[in-house]
Amino acid sequence: TAVTAKAPCPVVVVRDLDAAGPVLVGADGSADSEAAVLFGFEAAARSGNPLEVVYCWQPQSRHDASIDSAEGLLRNWLAESVAPYRDKFPGVRVRAEVVAGRPAAVLAERSSASSMVVVGSRGRGGVTGLLLGSVSQRLLHHASCPVAVVRPTQEH
């Protein structure tokens, strides 16, 4: 946890070398997330595995008509945010999905069918640089496959 929180480069924690399945990336639109999506595309391109990019959200009520509209907007946003990487990595099979639920729980659950989970890391410098976000923390302790925690670099 300490290395992952302080490292200026991506850190991969490996529990199971035999993990199989797609590379799974948690995306939220932040700079941390963009770096994670790029890392995920690179990992999928190297391994030949498909890539799943997931945006998790927590709708207030399933009965509200605006929820469907919001979910549609999120799906469009996610497709647009992944499009430049699809162009750069045309050989990578990609599925982008909007999922209702807490990111840490959804990604930890899906890790059992993934070859790697990739997430960004919040915070840098000062006290925040000593901490990981709750999603990264939970995945480091509960994921069934390798976990990559990626910070944006100046070139990304």
Short mmCIF file of N, CA, C and O in Angstrom, two decimals, residues 32-111:
data_model
loop_
_atom_site.label_atom_id
_atom_site.label_comp_id
_atom_site.label_asym_id
_atom_site.label_seq_id
_atom_site.Cartn_x
_atom_site.Cartn_y
_atom_site.Cartn_z
N ASP A 32 -6.50 11.03 -13.62
CA ASP A 32 -6.04 9.72 -13.14
C ASP A 32 -6.67 8.61 -13.97
O ASP A 32 -6.02 7.63 -14.33
N SER A 33 -7.93 8.78 -14.26
CA SER A 33 -8.67 7.78 -15.03
C SER A 33 -8.15 7.70 -16.46
O SER A 33 -8.01 6.62 -17.02
N GLU A 34 -7.86 8.84 -17.07
CA GLU A 34 -7.34 8.84 -18.44
C GLU A 34 -6.02 8.08 -18.51
O GLU A 34 -5.79 7.32 -19.44
N ALA A 35 -5.17 8.28 -17.52
CA ALA A 35 -3.89 7.54 -17.48
C ALA A 35 -4.15 6.05 -17.32
O ALA A 35 -3.47 5.22 -17.95
N ALA A 36 -5.15 5.68 -16.53
CA ALA A 36 -5.50 4.27 -16.34
C ALA A 36 -6.05 3.67 -17.62
O ALA A 36 -5.71 2.53 -17.97
N VAL A 37 -6.88 4.42 -18.34
CA VAL A 37 -7.44 3.91 -19.60
C VAL A 37 -6.32 3.68 -20.61
O VAL A 37 -6.27 2.62 -21.27
N LEU A 38 -5.39 4.62 -20.73
CA LEU A 38 -4.25 4.42 -21.64
C LEU A 38 -3.44 3.20 -21.23
O LEU A 38 -3.09 2.37 -22.07
N PHE A 39 -3.15 3.06 -19.94
CA PHE A 39 -2.40 1.90 -19.44
C PHE A 39 -3.15 0.61 -19.78
O PHE A 39 -2.55 -0.38 -20.20
N GLY A 40 -4.47 0.62 -19.61
CA GLY A 40 -5.28 -0.55 -19.92
C GLY A 40 -5.22 -0.91 -21.39
O GLY A 40 -5.09 -2.09 -21.74
N PHE A 41 -5.31 0.08 -22.27
CA PHE A 41 -5.20 -0.18 -23.70
C PHE A 41 -3.83 -0.76 -24.03
O PHE A 41 -3.73 -1.72 -24.81
N GLU A 42 -2.78 -0.21 -23.44
CA GLU A 42 -1.43 -0.72 -23.70
C GLU A 42 -1.30 -2.16 -23.22
O GLU A 42 -0.73 -3.01 -23.92
N ALA A 43 -1.83 -2.44 -22.03
CA ALA A 43 -1.75 -3.81 -21.48
C ALA A 43 -2.54 -4.78 -22.34
O ALA A 43 -2.09 -5.90 -22.61
N ALA A 44 -3.72 -4.38 -22.81
CA ALA A 44 -4.53 -5.24 -23.66
C ALA A 44 -3.84 -5.47 -25.00
O ALA A 44 -3.86 -6.59 -25.54
N ALA A 45 -3.22 -4.44 -25.54
CA ALA A 45 -2.51 -4.58 -26.82
C ALA A 45 -1.35 -5.56 -26.68
O ALA A 45 -1.12 -6.40 -27.56
N ARG A 46 -0.61 -5.47 -25.57
CA ARG A 46 0.53 -6.38 -25.34
C ARG A 46 0.08 -7.82 -25.12
O ARG A 46 0.70 -8.74 -25.62
N SER A 47 -0.99 -7.99 -24.37
CA SER A 47 -1.42 -9.35 -23.99
C SER A 47 -2.34 -10.00 -25.02
O SER A 47 -2.49 -11.23 -25.01
N GLY A 48 -2.98 -9.20 -25.87
CA GLY A 48 -3.96 -9.75 -26.80
C GLY A 48 -5.32 -9.98 -26.16
O GLY A 48 -6.24 -10.48 -26.80
N ASN A 49 -5.46 -9.60 -24.88
CA ASN A 49 -6.74 -9.74 -24.19
C ASN A 49 -7.67 -8.60 -24.59
O ASN A 49 -7.21 -7.51 -24.90
N PRO A 50 -8.97 -8.84 -24.53
CA PRO A 50 -9.90 -7.74 -24.74
C PRO A 50 -9.82 -6.76 -23.56
O PRO A 50 -9.23 -7.07 -22.52
N LEU A 51 -10.43 -5.61 -23.74
CA LEU A 51 -10.44 -4.56 -22.72
C LEU A 51 -11.88 -4.22 -22.36
O LEU A 51 -12.72 -4.07 -23.25
N GLU A 52 -12.14 -4.12 -21.07
CA GLU A 52 -13.43 -3.65 -20.58
C GLU A 52 -13.20 -2.36 -19.82
O GLU A 52 -12.43 -2.35 -18.85
N VAL A 53 -13.83 -1.28 -20.26
CA VAL A 53 -13.75 0.00 -19.56
C VAL A 53 -15.10 0.21 -18.89
O VAL A 53 -16.14 0.20 -19.56
N VAL A 54 -15.08 0.39 -17.57
CA VAL A 54 -16.31 0.47 -16.80
C VAL A 54 -16.38 1.80 -16.06
O VAL A 54 -15.41 2.21 -15.40
N TYR A 55 -17.53 2.46 -16.19
CA TYR A 55 -17.83 3.64 -15.39
C TYR A 55 -18.94 3.26 -14.43
O TYR A 55 -20.00 2.80 -14.87
N CYS A 56 -18.71 3.40 -13.14
CA CYS A 56 -19.71 3.05 -12.13
C CYS A 56 -20.37 4.31 -11.60
O CYS A 56 -19.71 5.32 -11.37
N TRP A 57 -21.67 4.22 -11.41
CA TRP A 57 -22.40 5.35 -10.84
C TRP A 57 -23.50 4.82 -9.94
O TRP A 57 -23.85 3.65 -9.99
N GLN A 58 -24.01 5.70 -9.11
CA GLN A 58 -25.03 5.31 -8.15
C GLN A 58 -26.28 6.17 -8.35
O GLN A 58 -26.39 7.25 -7.78
N PRO A 59 -27.21 5.68 -9.18
CA PRO A 59 -28.44 6.45 -9.38
C PRO A 59 -29.24 6.52 -8.08
O PRO A 59 -29.20 5.60 -7.27
N GLN A 60 -29.95 7.63 -7.90
CA GLN A 60 -30.73 7.82 -6.68
C GLN A 60 -31.94 6.91 -6.61
O GLN A 60 -32.29 6.40 -5.57
N SER A 61 -32.60 6.71 -7.75
CA SER A 61 -33.81 5.89 -7.76
C SER A 61 -33.98 5.27 -9.13
O SER A 61 -33.83 5.95 -10.14
N ARG A 62 -34.28 4.02 -9.21
CA ARG A 62 -34.48 3.33 -10.48
C ARG A 62 -35.83 3.70 -11.10
O ARG A 62 -36.11 3.40 -12.24
N HIS A 63 -36.72 4.34 -10.36
CA HIS A 63 -38.07 4.64 -10.85
C HIS A 63 -38.17 6.02 -11.49
O HIS A 63 -39.19 6.36 -12.04
N ASP A 64 -37.14 6.79 -11.42
CA ASP A 64 -37.15 8.14 -11.96
C ASP A 64 -36.80 8.07 -13.45
O ASP A 64 -35.78 7.50 -13.83
N ALA A 65 -37.63 8.68 -14.30
CA ALA A 65 -37.40 8.67 -15.75
C ALA A 65 -36.09 9.35 -16.12
O ALA A 65 -35.48 9.02 -17.13
N SER A 66 -35.65 10.31 -15.30
CA SER A 66 -34.39 11.00 -15.62
C SER A 66 -33.19 10.09 -15.48
O SER A 66 -32.13 10.37 -16.03
N ILE A 67 -33.33 8.98 -14.75
CA ILE A 67 -32.22 8.03 -14.58
C ILE A 67 -31.83 7.44 -15.92
O ILE A 67 -30.65 7.34 -16.26
N ASP A 68 -32.82 7.04 -16.72
CA ASP A 68 -32.53 6.48 -18.05
C ASP A 68 -31.82 7.50 -18.92
O ASP A 68 -30.90 7.17 -19.66
N SER A 69 -32.28 8.76 -18.85
CA SER A 69 -31.65 9.83 -19.63
C SER A 69 -30.20 10.04 -19.18
O SER A 69 -29.30 10.16 -20.01
N ALA A 70 -30.00 10.07 -17.87
CA ALA A 70 -28.65 10.27 -17.34
C ALA A 70 -27.74 9.11 -17.74
O ALA A 70 -26.59 9.31 -18.13
N GLU A 71 -28.26 7.89 -17.67
CA GLU A 71 -27.46 6.74 -18.03
C GLU A 71 -27.09 6.78 -19.52
O GLU A 71 -25.97 6.45 -19.90
N GLY A 72 -28.01 7.21 -20.35
CA GLY A 72 -27.73 7.36 -21.78
C GLY A 72 -26.64 8.39 -22.03
O GLY A 72 -25.74 8.17 -22.86
N LEU A 73 -26.69 9.51 -21.32
CA LEU A 73 -25.64 10.53 -21.44
C LEU A 73 -24.29 9.98 -20.99
O LEU A 73 -23.27 10.25 -21.62
N LEU A 74 -24.29 9.23 -19.92
CA LEU A 74 -23.04 8.63 -19.44
C LEU A 74 -22.47 7.64 -20.44
O LEU A 74 -21.26 7.61 -20.67
N ARG A 75 -23.34 6.82 -21.04
CA ARG A 75 -22.86 5.87 -22.06
C ARG A 75 -22.24 6.63 -23.25
O ARG A 75 -21.19 6.23 -23.75
N ASN A 76 -22.89 7.70 -23.69
CA ASN A 76 -22.34 8.50 -24.80
C ASN A 76 -21.00 9.12 -24.41
O ASN A 76 -20.05 9.10 -25.21
N TRP A 77 -20.94 9.68 -23.20
CA TRP A 77 -19.69 10.28 -22.74
C TRP A 77 -18.57 9.23 -22.70
O TRP A 77 -17.45 9.47 -23.15
N LEU A 78 -18.88 8.05 -22.17
CA LEU A 78 -17.86 7.00 -22.06
C LEU A 78 -17.38 6.57 -23.44
O LEU A 78 -16.18 6.43 -23.67
N ALA A 79 -18.31 6.40 -24.37
CA ALA A 79 -17.93 6.01 -25.74
C ALA A 79 -17.03 7.07 -26.36
O ALA A 79 -16.02 6.74 -27.01
N GLU A 80 -17.37 8.34 -26.17
CA GLU A 80 -16.55 9.43 -26.72
C GLU A 80 -15.18 9.49 -26.06
O GLU A 80 -14.18 9.77 -26.72
N SER A 81 -15.12 9.23 -24.76
CA SER A 81 -13.83 9.33 -24.07
C SER A 81 -12.89 8.18 -24.44
O SER A 81 -11.67 8.32 -24.38
N VAL A 82 -13.45 7.05 -24.85
CA VAL A 82 -12.64 5.89 -25.24
C VAL A 82 -12.25 5.93 -26.72
O VAL A 82 -11.27 5.33 -27.13
N ALA A 83 -13.00 6.68 -27.52
CA ALA A 83 -12.80 6.71 -28.98
C ALA A 83 -11.36 7.01 -29.42
O ALA A 83 -10.83 6.31 -30.29
N PRO A 84 -10.68 8.01 -28.85
CA PRO A 84 -9.30 8.28 -29.30
C PRO A 84 -8.36 7.09 -29.07
O PRO A 84 -7.44 6.86 -29.86
N TYR A 85 -8.58 6.35 -27.99
CA TYR A 85 -7.74 5.19 -27.70
C TYR A 85 -8.06 4.03 -28.64
O TYR A 85 -7.17 3.29 -29.04
N ARG A 86 -9.32 3.91 -29.02
CA ARG A 86 -9.70 2.88 -30.01
C ARG A 86 -8.95 3.15 -31.32
O ARG A 86 -8.49 2.21 -31.96
N ASP A 87 -8.86 4.41 -31.70
CA ASP A 87 -8.16 4.77 -32.94
C ASP A 87 -6.66 4.47 -32.83
O ASP A 87 -6.04 4.02 -33.78
N LYS A 88 -6.10 4.72 -31.65
CA LYS A 88 -4.66 4.51 -31.45
C LYS A 88 -4.31 3.03 -31.33
O LYS A 88 -3.22 2.62 -31.67
N PHE A 89 -5.27 2.23 -30.83
CA PHE A 89 -5.05 0.79 -30.63
C PHE A 89 -6.15 0.00 -31.35
O PHE A 89 -7.00 -0.63 -30.71
N PRO A 90 -6.12 0.02 -32.69
CA PRO A 90 -7.21 -0.60 -33.44
C PRO A 90 -7.32 -2.12 -33.26
O PRO A 90 -8.38 -2.70 -33.49
N GLY A 91 -6.26 -2.77 -32.81
CA GLY A 91 -6.30 -4.22 -32.63
C GLY A 91 -6.90 -4.67 -31.31
O GLY A 91 -7.11 -5.86 -31.09
N VAL A 92 -7.20 -3.72 -30.42
CA VAL A 92 -7.75 -4.06 -29.11
C VAL A 92 -9.27 -4.12 -29.20
O VAL A 92 -9.92 -3.17 -29.63
N ARG A 93 -9.81 -5.25 -28.78
CA ARG A 93 -11.27 -5.39 -28.69
C ARG A 93 -11.73 -4.70 -27.41
O ARG A 93 -11.27 -5.04 -26.32
N VAL A 94 -12.64 -3.74 -27.53
CA VAL A 94 -13.02 -2.91 -26.40
C VAL A 94 -14.53 -2.97 -26.16
O VAL A 94 -15.31 -2.92 -27.11
N ARG A 95 -14.88 -3.06 -24.90
CA ARG A 95 -16.28 -2.91 -24.49
C ARG A 95 -16.30 -1.85 -23.40
O ARG A 95 -15.59 -1.98 -22.39
N ALA A 96 -17.09 -0.81 -23.61
CA ALA A 96 -17.25 0.25 -22.61
C ALA A 96 -18.66 0.13 -22.04
O ALA A 96 -19.63 0.00 -22.79
N GLU A 97 -18.74 0.19 -20.71
CA GLU A 97 -20.01 -0.09 -20.06
C GLU A 97 -20.23 0.85 -18.86
O GLU A 97 -19.31 1.10 -18.09
N VAL A 98 -21.46 1.32 -18.73
CA VAL A 98 -21.88 2.08 -17.56
C VAL A 98 -22.62 1.12 -16.65
O VAL A 98 -23.54 0.43 -17.09
N VAL A 99 -22.19 1.05 -15.38
CA VAL A 99 -22.75 0.08 -14.45
C VAL A 99 -23.22 0.80 -13.18
O VAL A 99 -22.50 1.66 -12.65
N ALA A 100 -24.39 0.45 -12.70
CA ALA A 100 -24.87 0.99 -11.44
C ALA A 100 -24.19 0.25 -10.29
O ALA A 100 -24.15 -0.98 -10.28
N GLY A 101 -23.61 0.99 -9.36
CA GLY A 101 -22.97 0.38 -8.20
C GLY A 101 -21.75 1.16 -7.76
O GLY A 101 -21.30 2.07 -8.44
N ARG A 102 -21.23 0.78 -6.62
CA ARG A 102 -20.02 1.40 -6.08
C ARG A 102 -18.81 0.87 -6.85
O ARG A 102 -18.67 -0.34 -7.01
N PRO A 103 -17.93 1.76 -7.30
CA PRO A 103 -16.79 1.32 -8.12
C PRO A 103 -15.95 0.23 -7.46
O PRO A 103 -15.62 -0.76 -8.11
N ALA A 104 -15.61 0.37 -6.20
CA ALA A 104 -14.75 -0.62 -5.55
C ALA A 104 -15.41 -1.99 -5.53
O ALA A 104 -14.77 -3.01 -5.82
N ALA A 105 -16.69 -2.02 -5.24
CA ALA A 105 -17.41 -3.31 -5.18
C ALA A 105 -17.55 -3.93 -6.55
O ALA A 105 -17.32 -5.13 -6.73
N VAL A 106 -17.93 -3.13 -7.55
CA VAL A 106 -18.13 -3.64 -8.91
C VAL A 106 -16.81 -4.17 -9.47
O VAL A 106 -16.75 -5.28 -10.01
N LEU A 107 -15.74 -3.40 -9.33
CA LEU A 107 -14.45 -3.82 -9.89
C LEU A 107 -13.89 -5.03 -9.15
O LEU A 107 -13.33 -5.94 -9.77
N ALA A 108 -14.03 -5.08 -7.83
CA ALA A 108 -13.55 -6.24 -7.07
C ALA A 108 -14.30 -7.50 -7.49
O ALA A 108 -13.70 -8.56 -7.68
N GLU A 109 -15.60 -7.38 -7.67
CA GLU A 109 -16.40 -8.53 -8.09
C GLU A 109 -15.98 -9.01 -9.48
O GLU A 109 -15.81 -10.20 -9.72
N ARG A 110 -15.79 -8.08 -10.39
CA ARG A 110 -15.42 -8.44 -11.76
C ARG A 110 -13.97 -8.90 -11.89
O ARG A 110 -13.60 -9.48 -12.91
N SER A 111 -13.17 -8.65 -10.88
CA SER A 111 -11.76 -9.04 -10.96
C SER A 111 -11.58 -10.54 -11.06
O SER A 111 -10.58 -11.01 -11.60
#
